[in-house]
Amino acid sequence: AQSVAQPEDQVNVAEGNPLTVKCTYSVSGNPYLFWYVQYPNRGLQFLLKYITGDNLVKGSYGFEAEFNKSQTSFHLKKPSALVSDSALYFCAVRDRGYSTLTFGKGTMLLVSP
Amino acid sequence: GAVVSQHPSWVICKSGTSVKIECRSLDFQATTMFWYRQFPKQSLMLMATSNEGSKATYEQGVEKDKFLINHASLTLSTLTVTSAHPEDSSFYICSAPGLAGSTRTPTSYNEQFFGPGTRLTVL
């Protein structure tokens, strides 16, 4: 079985400060890891993914995430937050042997001006 | 990236009626599509996997007769909520794995491309 944990329901950060949204995962094999963002009443937008290679993955809108196998983590980061980054962020994992994604419960990011 | 559309984007219906939601892959073929349900401020829960040319695979606890899925072609899957009740009100999202512009069967490297979602409200 595969699972994802996002320990924070909400993250608050001031504009211009760095942000981190945490994600840990559990799979039986090697993982494919994803971050998605969802704006109100909208579908999910892809931010970035880790498949293989460099542990630091760069994605859309200045976001990046670091794959840490020993800690089974894939935290989302951005050096300088924008108010427009305020949204719901989902981490997702897929075992390489399966086609379905398992999502975390989501973390609401609120960036204050 | 690849585009997935959903129609309608929102629907309000009376209790007891049926509602059909369409999910289309616009620039790629999808032999598989996924249907998710999302309650307010909660995560996406996979309801079923829609397979072109065969029966859908439902997740545990999802009523097959309640949520009818038909994968009519390589670019279209439909979800019909039959005899809808207020507790069926939710945000329904579909996704399809694929490579933009590709007709190949998805590989394990493929992303899932998500539709914009359909907001269903049952009165």
mmCIF file of C-alpha atoms in Angstrom, chain B residues 53-117:
data_model
loop_
_atom_site.group_PDB
_atom_site.id
_atom_site.type_symbol
_atom_site.label_atom_id
_atom_site.label_comp_id
_atom_site.label_asym_id
_atom_site.label_seq_id
_atom_site.Cartn_x
_atom_site.Cartn_y
_atom_site.Cartn_z
ATOM 1 C CA GLY B 53 -13.382 -1.003 -23.829
ATOM 2 C CA SER B 54 -13.904 -2.693 -20.488
ATOM 3 C CA LYS B 55 -15.648 -2.260 -17.168
ATOM 4 C CA ALA B 56 -14.539 0.373 -14.727
ATOM 5 C CA THR B 57 -12.710 -0.629 -11.581
ATOM 6 C CA TYR B 58 -14.290 0.813 -8.469
ATOM 7 C CA GLU B 59 -12.583 1.569 -5.193
ATOM 8 C CA GLN B 60 -13.821 -0.074 -2.045
ATOM 9 C CA GLY B 61 -16.946 1.554 -0.725
ATOM 10 C CA VAL B 62 -17.986 3.181 -4.008
ATOM 11 C CA GLU B 63 -21.381 2.007 -5.254
ATOM 12 C CA LYS B 64 -21.149 0.790 -8.835
ATOM 13 C CA ASP B 65 -24.860 1.200 -9.466
ATOM 14 C CA LYS B 66 -24.818 4.689 -8.046
ATOM 15 C CA PHE B 67 -21.860 6.005 -9.998
ATOM 16 C CA LEU B 68 -22.025 4.635 -13.529
ATOM 17 C CA ILE B 69 -18.879 4.996 -15.585
ATOM 18 C CA ASN B 70 -18.643 4.571 -19.319
ATOM 19 C CA HIS B 71 -15.392 4.953 -21.245
ATOM 20 C CA ALA B 72 -16.926 5.392 -24.670
ATOM 21 C CA SER B 73 -13.787 6.216 -26.630
ATOM 22 C CA LEU B 74 -10.091 6.875 -26.233
ATOM 23 C CA THR B 75 -10.836 10.518 -25.411
ATOM 24 C CA LEU B 76 -14.092 10.380 -23.453
ATOM 25 C CA SER B 77 -15.184 8.992 -20.122
ATOM 26 C CA THR B 78 -18.500 9.778 -18.463
ATOM 27 C CA LEU B 79 -19.599 9.555 -14.856
ATOM 28 C CA THR B 80 -23.328 9.391 -14.223
ATOM 29 C CA VAL B 81 -24.574 9.984 -10.712
ATOM 30 C CA THR B 82 -27.871 8.120 -10.620
ATOM 31 C CA SER B 83 -30.772 9.049 -8.352
ATOM 32 C CA ALA B 84 -28.726 11.816 -6.838
ATOM 33 C CA HIS B 85 -29.187 12.790 -3.214
ATOM 34 C CA PRO B 86 -27.887 15.788 -1.273
ATOM 35 C CA GLU B 87 -25.059 13.695 0.172
ATOM 36 C CA ASP B 88 -23.770 13.230 -3.384
ATOM 37 C CA SER B 89 -23.063 16.945 -3.556
ATOM 38 C CA SER B 90 -19.347 17.278 -4.072
ATOM 39 C CA PHE B 91 -16.574 18.343 -6.417
ATOM 40 C CA TYR B 92 -15.856 15.656 -8.983
ATOM 41 C CA ILE B 93 -12.512 15.666 -10.776
ATOM 42 C CA CYS B 94 -11.267 13.429 -13.547
ATOM 43 C CA SER B 95 -7.736 12.827 -14.678
ATOM 44 C CA ALA B 96 -5.967 11.006 -17.440
ATOM 45 C CA PRO B 97 -2.375 9.785 -17.611
ATOM 46 C CA GLY B 98 -0.665 10.533 -20.866
ATOM 47 C CA LEU B 99 1.949 12.312 -22.899
ATOM 48 C CA ALA B 100 0.794 15.318 -24.844
ATOM 49 C CA GLY B 101 0.446 14.469 -28.510
ATOM 50 C CA SER B 102 1.071 10.792 -27.923
ATOM 51 C CA THR B 103 -1.243 7.927 -28.755
ATOM 52 C CA ARG B 104 0.811 5.377 -26.916
ATOM 53 C CA THR B 105 -0.478 3.496 -23.950
ATOM 54 C CA PRO B 106 0.686 5.421 -20.899
ATOM 55 C CA THR B 107 3.930 4.312 -19.310
ATOM 56 C CA SER B 108 4.880 4.572 -15.698
ATOM 57 C CA TYR B 109 6.596 7.882 -16.384
ATOM 58 C CA ASN B 110 3.428 9.628 -17.433
ATOM 59 C CA GLU B 111 1.886 12.403 -15.434
ATOM 60 C CA GLN B 112 -1.759 12.581 -14.684
ATOM 61 C CA PHE B 113 -3.506 15.545 -16.234
ATOM 62 C CA PHE B 114 -6.494 16.792 -14.319
ATOM 63 C CA GLY B 115 -9.731 18.257 -15.512
ATOM 64 C CA PRO B 116 -10.991 21.502 -13.982
ATOM 65 C CA GLY B 117 -13.604 19.690 -11.929
#
